Coordinates of C-alpha atoms in Angstrom, one line a residue:
M6 CA 65.4 101.0 95.4
Y7 CA 68.5 100.2 93.3
Q8 CA 68.8 96.2 91.7
A9 CA 72.3 95.6 93.6
L10 CA 75.4 97.6 94.8
I11 CA 79.4 96.9 93.6
F12 CA 81.4 97.8 96.5
D13 CA 84.7 98.3 95.7
L14 CA 87.0 96.6 98.8
D15 CA 89.6 99.1 100.7
G16 CA 88.5 101.8 101.8
T17 CA 84.9 101.2 101.1
L18 CA 84.1 97.4 102.6
L19 CA 86.9 97.1 104.6
D20 CA 90.0 98.9 107.3
T21 CA 92.4 97.9 105.6
L22 CA 95.1 100.8 106.4
T23 CA 96.8 99.9 109.3
D24 CA 97.8 95.8 107.9
I25 CA 99.1 97.4 104.5
R26 CA 101.4 99.6 106.5
L27 CA 102.9 97.2 108.2
A28 CA 103.3 95.2 105.5
I29 CA 105.0 97.8 103.1
N30 CA 106.4 99.0 105.9
D31 CA 108.4 96.3 107.3
A32 CA 108.9 94.7 102.8
L33 CA 110.8 98.3 102.8
K34 CA 113.1 96.9 105.5
A35 CA 113.2 93.3 104.3
A36 CA 114.3 94.5 101.2
G37 CA 117.5 97.0 102.2
F38 CA 115.2 100.2 101.5
S39 CA 115.5 103.0 104.1
I40 CA 111.7 104.0 103.6
S41 CA 108.6 103.7 105.9
F42 CA 105.1 105.6 106.0
T43 CA 103.1 106.6 108.4
K44 CA 99.1 105.7 108.4
K45 CA 98.2 109.0 106.7
E46 CA 101.3 108.3 103.8
C47 CA 99.3 105.0 102.9
H48 CA 96.4 106.5 101.9
S49 CA 98.5 107.9 99.3
L50 CA 99.4 104.3 97.9
I51 CA 96.7 103.1 97.3
G52 CA 94.8 102.1 94.4
N53 CA 95.0 100.5 91.3
G54 CA 96.3 97.6 92.9
A55 CA 99.3 96.4 94.9
D56 CA 101.8 96.7 92.1
A57 CA 101.0 100.3 92.2
L58 CA 101.8 100.5 95.6
I59 CA 104.5 99.1 95.5
H60 CA 105.4 101.6 92.6
R61 CA 104.4 104.6 94.5
A62 CA 106.4 103.2 98.0
L63 CA 109.7 103.5 96.0
K64 CA 109.2 107.0 95.2
E65 CA 112.8 108.0 93.3
F66 CA 114.2 104.9 94.0
D67 CA 111.5 102.6 91.2
T68 CA 113.4 100.4 88.6
P69 CA 112.1 97.3 87.6
E70 CA 115.5 95.6 89.7
N71 CA 113.6 97.0 93.0
F72 CA 110.4 96.6 92.4
E73 CA 110.5 92.8 91.9
R74 CA 112.6 93.2 95.2
L75 CA 110.1 94.8 97.3
K76 CA 107.5 92.6 95.4
K77 CA 108.8 89.2 96.7
E78 CA 109.1 91.0 99.8
Y79 CA 105.9 92.8 99.7
M80 CA 103.3 89.8 99.0
P81 CA 103.7 87.6 101.2
R82 CA 103.0 89.7 104.6
Y83 CA 100.8 91.7 102.1
E84 CA 98.5 88.9 102.2
S85 CA 99.7 86.7 105.7
Y86 CA 99.2 90.6 107.3
Q87 CA 95.1 91.4 105.9
G88 CA 93.1 88.9 108.9
N89 CA 94.5 91.1 111.5
H90 CA 93.9 94.6 112.3
T91 CA 90.5 94.6 109.4
K92 CA 87.8 94.9 110.1
P93 CA 83.8 96.1 108.9
F94 CA 83.4 100.7 109.0
V95 CA 81.0 100.8 111.6
G96 CA 77.9 100.7 111.0
E97 CA 78.9 98.9 107.5
K98 CA 77.9 94.7 107.9
P99 CA 74.2 95.6 110.2
T100 CA 73.7 98.6 107.0
L101 CA 74.2 96.1 103.9
E102 CA 72.2 93.0 106.2
F103 CA 69.3 95.2 106.1
I104 CA 69.4 96.3 102.6
H105 CA 69.9 92.8 101.8
Q106 CA 67.4 92.1 103.7
R107 CA 65.0 93.9 101.3
G108 CA 66.0 91.9 98.2
V109 CA 69.1 94.5 97.1
Q110 CA 72.0 92.6 95.3
L111 CA 75.8 93.0 96.3
F112 CA 78.9 92.5 94.3
V113 CA 82.6 93.1 95.3
C114 CA 84.8 94.2 92.6
T115 CA 88.5 94.1 93.8
N116 CA 92.8 94.8 92.9
K117 CA 93.1 92.6 95.2
P118 CA 94.9 89.1 94.9
D119 CA 91.2 87.6 93.9
A120 CA 91.8 84.9 96.6
L121 CA 92.8 86.5 99.6
A122 CA 89.5 89.3 98.8
K123 CA 87.6 86.3 98.6
E124 CA 89.1 84.8 102.1
I125 CA 88.6 88.2 103.9
I126 CA 85.0 89.0 102.9
H127 CA 84.7 85.6 104.2
K128 CA 86.2 86.7 107.1
N129 CA 84.8 89.5 108.3
Y130 CA 81.3 89.8 106.0
G131 CA 79.9 85.9 105.7
D132 CA 79.3 83.8 102.6
D133 CA 75.5 84.8 102.4
L134 CA 75.0 88.6 101.9
F135 CA 77.1 89.1 98.3
G136 CA 76.3 87.4 95.3
E137 CA 80.2 87.4 93.9
V138 CA 83.7 88.7 94.9
R139 CA 85.9 88.9 92.6
G140 CA 89.2 90.2 92.9
L141 CA 92.3 90.4 90.0
N142 CA 93.5 87.3 88.2
E143 CA 96.7 86.6 86.8
G144 CA 97.4 88.9 83.3
E145 CA 93.4 90.2 84.5
A146 CA 93.3 94.5 83.8
P147 CA 92.7 96.6 86.8
K148 CA 90.0 98.8 87.6
P149 CA 89.4 100.8 86.3
D150 CA 88.8 98.4 83.2
P151 CA 85.4 97.0 83.7
H152 CA 84.9 94.3 83.4
V153 CA 84.7 92.5 86.6
V154 CA 81.8 95.2 86.5
E155 CA 80.4 94.3 83.2
A156 CA 80.5 90.4 83.8
F157 CA 78.5 90.6 86.9
I158 CA 76.0 92.8 85.1
A159 CA 76.0 89.6 82.1
N160 CA 75.8 86.8 84.4
H161 CA 73.0 87.7 87.2
G162 CA 70.6 89.5 84.2
L163 CA 72.1 92.8 86.2
D164 CA 69.9 95.9 84.6
P165 CA 72.4 98.6 84.2
S166 CA 70.0 101.3 84.6
K167 CA 69.4 100.4 88.6
V168 CA 73.3 99.0 89.3
L169 CA 75.3 101.9 91.6
F170 CA 78.9 101.3 92.2
V171 CA 80.1 102.8 96.0
G172 CA 83.2 103.1 96.1
D173 CA 85.3 105.6 97.9
S174 CA 88.5 106.7 95.4
L175 CA 89.3 108.2 91.8
P176 CA 90.0 104.6 90.9
D177 CA 85.9 103.7 91.6
L178 CA 85.6 107.1 89.4
L179 CA 86.4 106.0 86.6
T180 CA 85.3 102.5 87.1
A181 CA 81.7 103.5 87.0
Q182 CA 82.3 105.6 84.9
N183 CA 83.6 103.6 82.7
S184 CA 81.3 100.9 83.0
K185 CA 78.6 103.7 82.5
L186 CA 77.3 104.0 86.5
P187 CA 77.2 106.4 88.6
L188 CA 78.8 106.1 91.3
C189 CA 78.3 106.7 95.6
L190 CA 81.8 108.2 97.0
C191 CA 82.4 106.8 100.7
L192 CA 84.0 110.3 102.6
W193 CA 84.9 108.0 105.3
G194 CA 88.2 105.6 102.7
Y195 CA 91.0 106.9 101.3
G196 CA 90.9 109.0 98.9
F197 CA 92.4 112.8 98.2
Y198 CA 88.4 114.2 98.0
K199 CA 88.3 117.5 95.8
P200 CA 86.5 119.1 94.3
E201 CA 86.6 118.2 91.1
L202 CA 86.0 114.2 92.1
L203 CA 83.3 115.1 94.8
Q204 CA 81.2 117.3 91.4
E205 CA 81.5 113.4 89.5
C206 CA 80.0 111.1 91.5
L207 CA 75.8 111.1 92.1
Y208 CA 76.1 110.6 95.6
V209 CA 78.4 111.5 98.3
I210 CA 78.0 109.8 102.5
K211 CA 79.9 110.9 105.0
K212 CA 78.6 107.5 107.3
P213 CA 77.9 103.7 106.2
K214 CA 73.9 104.1 107.0
E215 CA 73.2 106.8 104.9
L216 CA 73.4 104.3 102.5
A217 CA 70.5 102.8 103.3
K218 CA 68.1 105.8 102.1
I219 CA 70.3 105.7 98.5
A220 CA 70.3 102.0 97.9
L221 CA 66.4 101.6 99.2

């Protein structure tokens, strides 16, 4: 049985893809770019935070000036759209409630802005399920930097040998490795599941309910 599970957010706890796609497409149009992305294409944009997404979305037009112009349009939309279609993946909330009721502590470590991360977790999961939710604050290094995971372990008296990181992509694997934790990879997310990624993960699961067997 694990003492604690630390979760990524986008593509792991919440299906945020539709809102992210609408936000970036509307922002690109408002900023004067003739670029748009399908839902599938948006998979390749997600990971390492909003700044990384903006750089990827600009493609060959990625200059400092264009980055700032698009970021100005994207960030307000990114924050305001997140409540429109975002929701937990099917079966995930009851699974996490089941795990939590049996004494496993749950945490969230995401590259989303901290206030936004707390807001959408509150809206979709309430306030009692997760011991702490940490997003990215100004000046902080994003995942895969391990400082948030290390803070969870230190501040909550966790035994690192009994902590599991749960995510859906390469940045999550790197975060787990930098934190010296094993990774449970969720195949319902937004990552690109190449063999070299899969073989580095301690667990690979296809449905949220499988997490209960691993955690308990």
